[in-house]
mmCIF file of C-alpha atoms and ligand atoms in Angstrom:
data_model
loop_
_atom_site.group_PDB
_atom_site.id
_atom_site.type_symbol
_atom_site.label_atom_id
_atom_site.label_comp_id
_atom_site.label_asym_id
_atom_site.label_seq_id
_atom_site.Cartn_x
_atom_site.Cartn_y
_atom_site.Cartn_z
ATOM 1 C CA MET A 1 -15.451 -30.399 6.218
ATOM 2 C CA LYS A 2 -19.114 -29.193 4.757
ATOM 3 C CA ILE A 3 -19.845 -26.242 6.545
ATOM 4 C CA GLY A 4 -23.214 -24.148 5.978
ATOM 5 C CA ILE A 5 -22.884 -20.488 6.698
ATOM 6 C CA THR A 6 -25.707 -18.190 7.569
ATOM 7 C CA CYS A 7 -25.392 -14.234 7.738
ATOM 8 C CA TYR A 8 -27.231 -10.884 6.968
ATOM 9 C CA PRO A 9 -25.922 -10.275 3.506
ATOM 10 C CA THR A 10 -25.933 -6.512 3.370
ATOM 11 C CA VAL A 11 -23.365 -4.469 4.359
ATOM 12 C CA GLY A 12 -22.204 -4.816 7.689
ATOM 13 C CA GLY A 13 -19.339 -5.891 9.889
ATOM 14 C CA SER A 14 -21.205 -9.397 10.447
ATOM 15 C CA GLY A 15 -21.714 -10.167 6.875
ATOM 16 C CA VAL A 16 -18.088 -9.330 5.932
ATOM 17 C CA VAL A 17 -16.241 -11.596 8.743
ATOM 18 C CA ALA A 18 -18.618 -14.197 7.641
ATOM 19 C CA THR A 19 -18.481 -13.903 4.040
ATOM 20 C CA GLU A 20 -14.335 -13.424 4.745
ATOM 21 C CA LEU A 21 -14.411 -17.064 6.621
ATOM 22 C CA GLY A 22 -16.245 -18.671 3.973
ATOM 23 C CA LYS A 23 -14.170 -17.629 1.470
ATOM 24 C CA ALA A 24 -10.871 -18.886 3.243
ATOM 25 C CA LEU A 25 -12.669 -21.800 4.216
ATOM 26 C CA ALA A 26 -12.947 -22.848 0.715
ATOM 27 C CA GLU A 27 -9.813 -22.150 -0.105
ATOM 28 C CA LYS A 28 -8.461 -24.151 2.361
ATOM 29 C CA GLY A 29 -10.606 -27.352 0.928
ATOM 30 C CA HIS A 30 -13.494 -27.110 2.839
ATOM 31 C CA GLU A 31 -17.087 -27.067 1.381
ATOM 32 C CA VAL A 32 -18.919 -23.741 1.871
ATOM 33 C CA HIS A 33 -22.656 -23.376 1.663
ATOM 34 C CA PHE A 34 -24.212 -19.831 1.823
ATOM 35 C CA ILE A 35 -27.616 -19.995 3.429
ATOM 36 C CA THR A 36 -29.012 -16.610 3.588
ATOM 37 C CA SER A 37 -31.649 -14.194 1.973
ATOM 38 C CA SER A 38 -29.369 -13.026 -0.901
ATOM 39 C CA LEU A 39 -25.718 -13.130 -1.993
ATOM 40 C CA PRO A 40 -23.572 -11.550 0.688
ATOM 41 C CA PHE A 41 -22.238 -8.231 -1.275
ATOM 42 C CA ARG A 42 -18.757 -9.470 -1.082
ATOM 43 C CA LEU A 43 -19.266 -13.256 -2.247
ATOM 44 C CA ASP A 44 -18.355 -14.204 -5.554
ATOM 45 C CA GLU A 45 -20.292 -17.657 -5.850
ATOM 46 C CA SER A 46 -18.164 -18.478 -8.621
ATOM 47 C CA GLU A 47 -15.046 -19.146 -6.708
ATOM 48 C CA ASN A 48 -13.930 -22.833 -5.996
ATOM 49 C CA ASN A 49 -16.064 -24.673 -2.875
ATOM 50 C CA ILE A 50 -18.712 -22.074 -2.552
ATOM 51 C CA TYR A 51 -22.703 -22.749 -3.021
ATOM 52 C CA PHE A 52 -25.272 -20.187 -2.577
ATOM 53 C CA HIS A 53 -28.772 -21.172 -1.507
ATOM 54 C CA GLU A 54 -31.341 -18.101 -1.541
ATOM 55 C CA VAL A 55 -33.823 -18.130 1.213
ATOM 56 C CA SER A 56 -37.385 -16.865 -0.300
ATOM 57 C CA VAL A 57 -40.410 -16.230 1.706
ATOM 58 C CA ASN A 58 -43.377 -16.590 0.147
ATOM 59 C CA SER A 59 -46.403 -14.024 1.097
ATOM 60 C CA TYR A 60 -49.937 -15.181 1.553
ATOM 61 C CA ALA A 61 -52.595 -12.667 2.387
ATOM 62 C CA VAL A 62 -53.176 -14.384 5.699
ATOM 63 C CA PHE A 63 -49.766 -13.326 7.089
ATOM 64 C CA GLN A 64 -49.472 -9.943 8.020
ATOM 65 C CA HIS A 65 -45.524 -10.553 8.542
ATOM 66 C CA PRO A 66 -43.795 -12.749 6.141
ATOM 67 C CA PRO A 67 -42.242 -15.682 8.587
ATOM 68 C CA TYR A 68 -38.485 -15.148 6.826
ATOM 69 C CA ASP A 69 -37.408 -17.245 10.554
ATOM 70 C CA LEU A 70 -39.357 -20.450 9.326
ATOM 71 C CA ALA A 71 -38.371 -19.662 5.640
ATOM 72 C CA LEU A 72 -34.445 -19.799 6.773
ATOM 73 C CA ALA A 73 -35.037 -22.920 8.989
ATOM 74 C CA SER A 74 -36.608 -24.868 6.572
ATOM 75 C CA LYS A 75 -33.819 -24.123 3.790
ATOM 76 C CA MET A 76 -31.159 -24.632 6.634
ATOM 77 C CA ALA A 77 -32.563 -27.976 7.211
ATOM 78 C CA GLU A 78 -32.920 -28.779 3.232
ATOM 79 C CA VAL A 79 -29.290 -27.798 3.030
ATOM 80 C CA ILE A 80 -28.554 -29.934 5.910
ATOM 81 C CA LYS A 81 -29.607 -33.282 4.280
ATOM 82 C CA GLU A 82 -29.358 -32.725 0.718
ATOM 83 C CA GLU A 83 -25.316 -31.728 1.001
ATOM 84 C CA GLY A 84 -24.498 -33.402 4.292
ATOM 85 C CA LEU A 85 -23.600 -30.427 6.016
ATOM 86 C CA ASP A 86 -21.291 -31.042 9.185
ATOM 87 C CA ILE A 87 -21.662 -27.758 10.505
ATOM 88 C CA LEU A 88 -23.753 -25.091 10.582
ATOM 89 C CA HIS A 89 -22.208 -21.292 11.261
ATOM 90 C CA VAL A 90 -24.512 -18.848 12.004
ATOM 91 C CA HIS A 91 -23.092 -15.252 12.607
ATOM 92 C CA TYR A 92 -25.686 -12.884 14.357
ATOM 93 C CA ALA A 93 -28.087 -14.402 17.226
ATOM 94 C CA ILE A 94 -31.355 -13.359 16.270
ATOM 95 C CA PRO A 95 -33.135 -15.101 14.291
ATOM 96 C CA HIS A 96 -30.003 -17.171 13.028
ATOM 97 C CA ALA A 97 -29.096 -19.169 15.877
ATOM 98 C CA VAL A 98 -32.718 -20.004 16.693
ATOM 99 C CA SER A 99 -33.606 -20.934 12.987
ATOM 100 C CA ALA A 100 -30.855 -23.210 13.289
ATOM 101 C CA TYR A 101 -32.090 -25.072 16.075
ATOM 102 C CA LEU A 102 -34.996 -25.205 14.477
ATOM 103 C CA ALA A 103 -33.380 -26.680 11.353
ATOM 104 C CA LYS A 104 -31.560 -29.272 13.394
ATOM 105 C CA GLU A 105 -34.667 -30.243 15.237
ATOM 106 C CA MET A 106 -35.948 -30.488 12.001
ATOM 107 C CA VAL A 107 -33.023 -33.165 10.801
ATOM 108 C CA ASP A 108 -32.851 -35.347 13.492
ATOM 109 C CA GLY A 109 -29.811 -33.608 15.468
ATOM 110 C CA LYS A 110 -27.367 -34.534 12.571
ATOM 111 C CA VAL A 111 -25.628 -31.092 12.266
ATOM 112 C CA LYS A 112 -23.791 -28.880 14.958
ATOM 113 C CA ILE A 113 -24.424 -25.447 15.420
ATOM 114 C CA VAL A 114 -21.560 -22.737 15.985
ATOM 115 C CA THR A 115 -23.098 -19.489 16.856
ATOM 116 C CA THR A 116 -21.032 -16.414 16.615
ATOM 117 C CA LEU A 117 -22.072 -13.242 18.472
ATOM 118 C CA HIS A 118 -20.945 -9.968 16.643
ATOM 119 C CA GLY A 119 -22.827 -7.418 19.173
ATOM 120 C CA THR A 120 -25.578 -5.638 18.621
ATOM 121 C CA ASP A 121 -27.466 -8.930 18.820
ATOM 122 C CA ILE A 122 -26.777 -8.892 22.452
ATOM 123 C CA THR A 123 -25.825 -4.893 23.389
ATOM 124 C CA VAL A 124 -28.951 -3.824 21.984
ATOM 125 C CA LEU A 125 -31.299 -6.312 21.706
ATOM 126 C CA GLY A 126 -30.621 -8.367 24.696
ATOM 127 C CA TYR A 127 -32.117 -5.244 26.516
ATOM 128 C CA ASP A 128 -35.391 -6.044 24.164
ATOM 129 C CA PRO A 129 -37.751 -7.925 26.476
ATOM 130 C CA THR A 130 -39.812 -9.407 23.934
ATOM 131 C CA LEU A 131 -36.172 -11.003 22.465
ATOM 132 C CA SER A 132 -33.799 -11.337 25.203
ATOM 133 C CA ASP A 133 -35.187 -14.901 26.125
ATOM 134 C CA MET A 134 -35.121 -15.936 22.385
ATOM 135 C CA ILE A 135 -31.480 -14.812 22.208
ATOM 136 C CA HIS A 136 -30.648 -16.895 25.401
ATOM 137 C CA PHE A 137 -32.620 -20.063 24.454
ATOM 138 C CA GLY A 138 -30.421 -19.369 20.830
ATOM 139 C CA ILE A 139 -27.303 -19.430 22.441
ATOM 140 C CA GLU A 140 -27.854 -22.429 25.116
ATOM 141 C CA ARG A 141 -29.039 -24.694 22.376
ATOM 142 C CA SER A 142 -25.744 -23.971 19.801
ATOM 143 C CA ASP A 143 -22.957 -26.318 20.092
ATOM 144 C CA ALA A 144 -20.252 -23.836 20.145
ATOM 145 C CA VAL A 145 -20.495 -20.224 20.961
ATOM 146 C CA THR A 146 -18.271 -17.712 20.057
ATOM 147 C CA ALA A 147 -17.732 -14.116 20.167
ATOM 148 C CA VAL A 148 -15.696 -11.190 18.749
ATOM 149 C CA SER A 149 -14.137 -9.492 21.589
ATOM 150 C CA GLY A 150 -13.835 -10.542 25.427
ATOM 151 C CA ASP A 151 -16.069 -7.537 26.261
ATOM 152 C CA LEU A 152 -18.578 -9.092 24.557
ATOM 153 C CA ILE A 153 -18.299 -12.384 26.443
ATOM 154 C CA LYS A 154 -18.301 -10.335 29.317
ATOM 155 C CA GLN A 155 -22.110 -8.285 27.933
ATOM 156 C CA THR A 156 -23.704 -11.644 27.222
ATOM 157 C CA LYS A 157 -22.808 -13.442 30.528
ATOM 158 C CA GLU A 158 -24.267 -10.088 32.433
ATOM 159 C CA LEU A 159 -27.117 -9.350 30.222
ATOM 160 C CA LEU A 160 -28.311 -12.479 29.837
ATOM 161 C CA ASN A 161 -27.291 -14.255 32.531
ATOM 162 C CA THR A 162 -25.921 -17.392 31.164
ATOM 163 C CA ASN A 163 -23.072 -19.210 32.181
ATOM 164 C CA VAL A 164 -22.453 -21.164 28.595
ATOM 165 C CA HIS A 165 -18.801 -21.140 27.488
ATOM 166 C CA ILE A 166 -17.977 -18.621 24.901
ATOM 167 C CA ASP A 167 -15.337 -18.631 22.859
ATOM 168 C CA THR A 168 -13.488 -15.243 21.789
ATOM 169 C CA VAL A 169 -12.653 -15.420 18.331
ATOM 170 C CA TYR A 170 -11.286 -12.063 16.944
ATOM 171 C CA ASN A 171 -12.205 -10.704 13.648
ATOM 172 C CA PHE A 172 -9.696 -10.755 10.707
ATOM 173 C CA ILE A 173 -9.430 -9.177 7.537
ATOM 174 C CA ASP A 174 -8.196 -9.670 3.992
ATOM 175 C CA GLU A 175 -4.735 -8.414 3.737
ATOM 176 C CA ARG A 176 -4.882 -9.301 0.259
ATOM 177 C CA ILE A 177 -7.309 -5.893 0.274
ATOM 178 C CA TYR A 178 -6.128 -3.875 3.277
ATOM 179 C CA TYR A 179 -2.442 -3.345 2.859
ATOM 180 C CA PRO A 180 -0.853 0.158 3.060
ATOM 181 C CA ARG A 181 -1.526 1.233 -0.573
ATOM 182 C CA LYS A 182 0.748 4.333 -0.642
ATOM 183 C CA SER A 183 1.074 4.683 -4.654
ATOM 184 C CA GLU A 184 -2.938 4.741 -5.129
ATOM 185 C CA ALA A 185 -3.366 6.636 -2.079
ATOM 186 C CA ALA A 186 -1.486 9.750 -3.471
ATOM 187 C CA SER A 187 -3.395 9.553 -6.282
ATOM 188 C CA VAL A 188 -6.762 9.099 -4.566
ATOM 189 C CA LYS A 189 -5.867 12.323 -2.418
ATOM 190 C CA LYS A 190 -4.656 14.768 -5.647
ATOM 191 C CA GLU A 191 -8.241 13.473 -7.413
ATOM 192 C CA MET A 192 -10.299 14.494 -4.215
ATOM 193 C CA GLY A 193 -8.285 17.987 -4.023
ATOM 194 C CA ILE A 194 -6.981 17.474 -1.203
ATOM 195 C CA PRO A 195 -3.438 19.413 -0.809
ATOM 196 C CA GLU A 196 -0.401 17.069 -0.674
ATOM 197 C CA GLN A 197 0.847 18.824 2.659
ATOM 198 C CA ALA A 198 -2.798 18.607 4.521
ATOM 199 C CA LYS A 199 -3.529 15.513 7.157
ATOM 200 C CA VAL A 200 -6.432 13.521 6.496
ATOM 201 C CA MET A 201 -8.761 12.135 9.197
ATOM 202 C CA VAL A 202 -11.546 9.441 8.347
ATOM 203 C CA HIS A 203 -14.420 7.662 9.881
ATOM 204 C CA VAL A 204 -16.183 5.073 8.337
ATOM 205 C CA SER A 205 -19.244 3.524 9.290
ATOM 206 C CA ASN A 206 -22.890 2.867 8.556
ATOM 207 C CA PHE A 207 -24.242 6.576 10.399
ATOM 208 C CA ARG A 208 -26.284 4.804 13.201
ATOM 209 C CA LYS A 209 -26.706 7.065 16.589
ATOM 210 C CA VAL A 210 -24.260 4.463 18.141
ATOM 211 C CA LYS A 211 -21.254 5.744 15.934
ATOM 212 C CA ARG A 212 -21.815 8.910 16.953
ATOM 213 C CA VAL A 213 -20.547 10.494 14.077
ATOM 214 C CA GLU A 214 -21.224 14.201 15.358
ATOM 215 C CA ASP A 215 -18.410 13.439 17.976
ATOM 216 C CA VAL A 216 -15.967 12.954 15.197
ATOM 217 C CA VAL A 217 -17.139 16.071 13.298
ATOM 218 C CA TYR A 218 -16.566 17.924 16.648
ATOM 219 C CA THR A 219 -13.177 16.669 16.544
ATOM 220 C CA PHE A 220 -12.507 17.242 13.229
ATOM 221 C CA GLN A 221 -13.695 20.938 14.148
ATOM 222 C CA LYS A 222 -11.106 21.035 17.060
ATOM 223 C CA VAL A 223 -8.293 20.032 15.038
ATOM 224 C CA SER A 224 -8.857 21.643 11.762
ATOM 225 C CA ALA A 225 -8.532 25.266 13.801
ATOM 226 C CA ARG A 226 -5.430 24.520 14.182
ATOM 227 C CA ILE A 227 -3.767 22.150 11.673
ATOM 228 C CA ASP A 228 -4.651 22.214 7.875
ATOM 229 C CA THR A 229 -7.062 18.716 8.130
ATOM 230 C CA HIS A 230 -9.599 16.966 5.848
ATOM 231 C CA LEU A 231 -11.958 14.728 6.867
ATOM 232 C CA LEU A 232 -13.307 11.785 5.038
ATOM 233 C CA LEU A 233 -16.698 10.144 6.019
ATOM 234 C CA ILE A 234 -16.812 7.113 4.447
ATOM 235 C CA GLY A 235 -20.599 5.155 4.397
ATOM 236 C CA ASP A 236 -24.275 5.474 4.528
ATOM 237 C CA GLY A 237 -26.746 5.510 7.101
ATOM 238 C CA PRO A 238 -30.053 6.823 8.702
ATOM 239 C CA GLU A 239 -27.564 9.630 10.220
ATOM 240 C CA LEU A 240 -26.225 11.099 7.269
ATOM 241 C CA PRO A 241 -28.564 13.457 6.956
ATOM 242 C CA VAL A 242 -28.110 15.115 10.429
ATOM 243 C CA ILE A 243 -23.993 14.869 9.759
ATOM 244 C CA ARG A 244 -24.606 16.889 6.837
ATOM 245 C CA ARG A 245 -26.612 19.762 8.559
ATOM 246 C CA LEU A 246 -24.161 19.533 11.127
ATOM 247 C CA VAL A 247 -20.869 19.981 8.862
ATOM 248 C CA LYS A 248 -22.953 22.748 7.072
ATOM 249 C CA ASP A 249 -23.874 24.689 10.267
ATOM 250 C CA LEU A 250 -20.377 24.859 11.827
ATOM 251 C CA GLY A 251 -18.724 25.846 8.611
ATOM 252 C CA LEU A 252 -16.840 22.826 7.759
ATOM 253 C CA LYS A 253 -18.228 21.827 4.237
ATOM 254 C CA GLU A 254 -15.017 22.936 2.311
ATOM 255 C CA LYS A 255 -12.832 20.142 4.330
ATOM 256 C CA VAL A 256 -15.199 17.600 5.314
ATOM 257 C CA HIS A 257 -15.404 14.776 2.039
ATOM 258 C CA ILE A 258 -18.758 12.589 2.586
ATOM 259 C CA THR A 259 -18.248 10.107 -0.013
ATOM 260 C CA GLY A 260 -21.365 7.403 0.488
ATOM 261 C CA SER A 261 -20.654 3.777 0.460
ATOM 262 C CA GLN A 262 -17.064 3.495 -1.333
ATOM 263 C CA LYS A 263 -15.684 0.086 -2.914
ATOM 264 C CA ARG A 264 -12.160 1.856 -2.460
ATOM 265 C CA VAL A 265 -12.072 1.700 1.045
ATOM 266 C CA ALA A 266 -8.553 0.692 1.289
ATOM 267 C CA GLU A 267 -7.005 3.579 -0.721
ATOM 268 C CA LEU A 268 -8.944 5.901 1.143
ATOM 269 C CA LEU A 269 -7.866 4.536 4.496
ATOM 270 C CA SER A 270 -4.305 4.303 3.109
ATOM 271 C CA MET A 271 -4.224 8.061 2.285
ATOM 272 C CA SER A 272 -5.654 8.897 5.589
ATOM 273 C CA ASP A 273 -3.277 9.819 8.650
ATOM 274 C CA VAL A 274 -5.628 8.910 11.666
ATOM 275 C CA LYS A 275 -8.714 7.103 11.745
ATOM 276 C CA LEU A 276 -11.745 7.834 14.175
ATOM 277 C CA LEU A 277 -14.426 5.658 15.767
ATOM 278 C CA LEU A 278 -15.920 7.031 18.701
ATOM 279 C CA SER A 279 -19.217 4.764 19.284
ATOM 280 C CA SER A 280 -20.874 4.262 22.404
ATOM 281 C CA LYS A 281 -21.312 0.892 21.710
ATOM 282 C CA GLU A 282 -18.781 -1.280 19.358
ATOM 283 C CA SER A 283 -18.318 -5.042 20.324
ATOM 284 C CA PHE A 284 -15.103 -4.801 17.852
ATOM 285 C CA GLY A 285 -14.929 -1.810 15.344
ATOM 286 C CA LEU A 286 -14.034 -3.803 12.320
ATOM 287 C CA VAL A 287 -13.575 -0.995 10.717
ATOM 288 C CA ILE A 288 -10.549 0.174 12.947
ATOM 289 C CA LEU A 289 -8.482 -2.932 12.022
ATOM 290 C CA GLU A 290 -8.949 -2.614 8.539
ATOM 291 C CA ALA A 291 -7.432 0.926 8.980
ATOM 292 C CA MET A 292 -4.685 -0.842 11.059
ATOM 293 C CA ALA A 293 -4.215 -3.003 7.988
ATOM 294 C CA CYS A 294 -3.301 -0.253 6.287
ATOM 295 C CA GLY A 295 -1.006 1.037 8.105
ATOM 296 C CA VAL A 296 -3.068 3.855 9.615
ATOM 297 C CA PRO A 297 -3.148 4.125 13.821
ATOM 298 C CA ALA A 298 -6.624 4.859 15.213
ATOM 299 C CA VAL A 299 -8.146 6.916 18.134
ATOM 300 C CA GLY A 300 -11.301 4.961 19.345
ATOM 301 C CA THR A 301 -13.660 5.191 22.308
ATOM 302 C CA ASN A 302 -12.944 3.169 25.481
ATOM 303 C CA ILE A 303 -16.026 0.868 24.869
ATOM 304 C CA GLY A 304 -17.137 -2.637 24.058
ATOM 305 C CA GLY A 305 -14.037 -4.284 22.047
ATOM 306 C CA ILE A 306 -12.210 -0.818 21.120
ATOM 307 C CA PRO A 307 -9.492 -1.334 23.562
ATOM 308 C CA GLU A 308 -9.042 -4.938 22.650
ATOM 309 C CA VAL A 309 -8.391 -3.360 19.256
ATOM 310 C CA ILE A 310 -6.230 -0.586 19.684
ATOM 311 C CA GLU A 311 -3.569 -0.765 21.806
ATOM 312 C CA HIS A 312 -3.618 2.925 24.011
ATOM 313 C CA GLY A 313 -0.378 4.758 23.166
ATOM 314 C CA LYS A 314 0.839 1.910 20.441
ATOM 315 C CA SER A 315 -1.327 1.848 17.931
ATOM 316 C CA GLY A 316 -3.602 4.720 18.633
ATOM 317 C CA TYR A 317 -5.184 6.328 21.615
ATOM 318 C CA ILE A 318 -8.245 5.113 23.424
ATOM 319 C CA CYS A 319 -10.455 8.044 24.827
ATOM 320 C CA GLU A 320 -13.554 8.385 26.769
ATOM 321 C CA LEU A 321 -17.278 8.724 25.047
ATOM 322 C CA GLY A 322 -17.554 12.011 24.191
ATOM 323 C CA ASP A 323 -14.643 13.545 25.420
ATOM 324 C CA THR A 324 -13.834 15.357 22.092
ATOM 325 C CA ASP A 325 -11.230 17.273 23.735
ATOM 326 C CA LYS A 326 -8.871 14.221 24.240
ATOM 327 C CA ALA A 327 -10.009 12.555 20.983
ATOM 328 C CA ALA A 328 -8.539 15.703 19.252
ATOM 329 C CA GLU A 329 -5.493 16.229 21.204
ATOM 330 C CA TYR A 330 -4.553 12.874 20.516
ATOM 331 C CA VAL A 331 -5.124 13.430 16.917
ATOM 332 C CA MET A 332 -2.721 16.543 16.733
ATOM 333 C CA ASN A 333 -0.147 14.611 18.610
ATOM 334 C CA ILE A 334 -0.277 12.280 15.594
ATOM 335 C CA PHE A 335 0.237 15.032 13.344
ATOM 336 C CA ASN A 336 2.680 17.282 15.325
ATOM 337 C CA ASN A 337 4.636 13.930 15.239
ATOM 338 C CA PRO A 338 4.897 12.591 12.283
ATOM 339 C CA ALA A 339 8.051 10.143 13.585
ATOM 340 C CA LEU A 340 5.204 8.716 16.274
ATOM 341 C CA GLY A 341 2.494 8.663 13.927
ATOM 342 C CA ARG A 342 4.802 6.563 11.535
ATOM 343 C CA LYS A 343 5.497 4.599 14.659
ATOM 344 C CA MET A 344 2.147 4.101 15.624
ATOM 345 C CA GLY A 345 1.127 3.261 11.780
ATOM 346 C CA GLU A 346 3.770 0.220 11.346
ATOM 347 C CA ALA A 347 2.767 -0.991 15.019
ATOM 348 C CA ALA A 348 -0.759 -0.676 14.011
ATOM 349 C CA LEU A 349 0.193 -2.886 10.918
ATOM 350 C CA LYS A 350 2.060 -5.313 12.967
ATOM 351 C CA ARG A 351 -0.682 -5.844 15.312
ATOM 352 C CA ALA A 352 -3.238 -6.160 12.076
ATOM 353 C CA GLN A 353 -1.046 -9.081 11.120
ATOM 354 C CA THR A 354 -0.120 -10.585 13.877
ATOM 355 C CA THR A 355 -3.358 -10.763 16.711
ATOM 356 C CA PHE A 356 -5.758 -10.641 14.168
ATOM 357 C CA ASN A 357 -3.689 -12.703 11.593
ATOM 358 C CA LYS A 358 -6.137 -14.371 9.241
ATOM 359 C CA ASN A 359 -4.915 -17.701 8.940
ATOM 360 C CA ASP A 360 -4.379 -18.076 13.294
ATOM 361 C CA ILE A 361 -8.057 -16.842 13.382
ATOM 362 C CA VAL A 362 -9.596 -19.449 10.715
ATOM 363 C CA LYS A 363 -7.663 -21.887 12.259
ATOM 364 C CA GLN A 364 -9.192 -21.090 15.292
ATOM 365 C CA TYR A 365 -12.471 -21.780 13.980
ATOM 366 C CA GLU A 366 -11.316 -25.019 12.099
ATOM 367 C CA LYS A 367 -10.247 -26.520 15.832
ATOM 368 C CA ILE A 368 -14.129 -25.631 17.144
ATOM 369 C CA TYR A 369 -15.919 -27.303 14.048
ATOM 370 C CA ALA A 370 -13.406 -30.530 14.272
ATOM 371 C CA ARG A 371 -14.124 -30.455 17.917
ATOM 372 C CA LEU A 372 -17.727 -30.376 17.529
ATOM 373 C CA ALA A 373 -17.397 -33.046 14.471
ATOM 374 C CA GLY A 374 -15.503 -35.408 16.442
ATOM 375 C CA SER A 375 -18.159 -35.396 19.488
HETATM 376 O O1 GMT B 1 -21.635 -1.982 13.389
HETATM 377 C C1 GMT B 1 -22.570 -2.539 13.027
HETATM 378 O O2 GMT B 1 -23.835 -1.612 13.231
HETATM 379 C C2 GMT B 1 -22.720 -3.311 12.426
HETATM 380 C C3 GMT B 1 -22.714 -4.667 13.315
HETATM 381 C C4 GMT B 1 -23.196 -6.095 12.368
HETATM 382 O O3 GMT B 1 -23.601 -6.701 13.255
HETATM 383 O O4 GMT B 1 -22.503 -5.887 11.088
HETATM 384 O O5 GMT B 1 -21.271 -4.620 13.441
HETATM 385 C C5 GMT B 1 -21.270 -5.792 14.613
HETATM 386 O O6 GMT B 1 -20.336 -6.844 14.159
HETATM 387 C C6 GMT B 1 -18.935 -6.156 13.663
HETATM 388 C C7 GMT B 1 -18.521 -7.246 13.375
HETATM 389 O O7 GMT B 1 -17.843 -8.539 14.274
HETATM 390 C C8 GMT B 1 -18.038 -5.928 14.899
HETATM 391 O O8 GMT B 1 -17.078 -4.948 14.395
HETATM 392 C C9 GMT B 1 -18.619 -4.022 15.288
HETATM 393 O O9 GMT B 1 -18.110 -3.714 16.516
HETATM 394 C C10 GMT B 1 -20.530 -4.631 15.741
HETATM 395 N N1 GMT B 1 -21.057 -3.505 15.908
HETATM 396 C C11 GMT B 1 -21.526 -2.846 17.115
HETATM 397 O O10 GMT B 1 -21.198 -3.459 18.343
HETATM 398 C C12 GMT B 1 -21.987 -1.904 17.246
#
């Protein structure tokens, strides 16, 4: 099939998933056209069956705000016509689903739109009265809608008061990148100056308020007071300066490694003993799945889709939001029982390979495309 994909091309779970999906579809022989404002950061356009169409917005003196949404719709319509797209799959509802609807109108309906909801497009923007009706419209006008967790479907229905059918299609990772890289992990640990016997906790995010990185630091403080532990904080974002200050004020600088954005995330995850994601909003938590695929158990909050990813007591633990005592207790449980830690890591890996199996999930999307193409 000929499939167009639109997503946010910068670092972020929705862009990563959209890019990996496009790459997987191209490997299966589909022709994939990315229609985005810049080359998605994990995409190599020299790969077979992959094409990149850049959306550019011209600036005129009369525009106070350049109309990206309209430029995107125009580009989408152009690519649908010129390339004969069967499907336009947009990731993140705003503005992509609405631009896709406009593009479809411009080509007299000659394409089917699939919209995948990723989280904050509903759980944050859905509360914004200037946008909620527009999100509702974009969803209702899509030919198929998917969401990355069952919880996100529930929240979409409640918040937007819609009865539209939404399929759960979980996220997946590329298992050729995320696998237990034990041998590389040992050398990276040494290189970072972390003693071999020390335990490692890891957090990866875009350091926004919803990630509650301060709870990760407080949990680490409690654990490291009892067990020789280091903390890796990977990623960058607006809260990073606040977190740096907190780490300094708590006197934890020696054992907290603030790495910024990293290319070798799989190696850093593989050298860790537990992954923490203590967010207040999280529709799925792709970073948990990345850790699980590296054989690392996770502790996450009882929020959004996180409990659909971590099986409490098997592949990790679930604690209540803000309960850093409990999170620390779970981490210490894993650290104090190496056999349990290993068992949970194995269960996490197995779950990543089965429940979130890339081939199965790509097939789920292909089924949706085939259903629409035949309708
Ligand atoms: O987590 C973020 O802030 C980025 C955001 C995005 O749109 O890229 O992530 C969302 O989509 C990811 C991929 O489906 C999910 O794994 C994240 O849980 C989700 N983030 C939130 O719901 C806060």
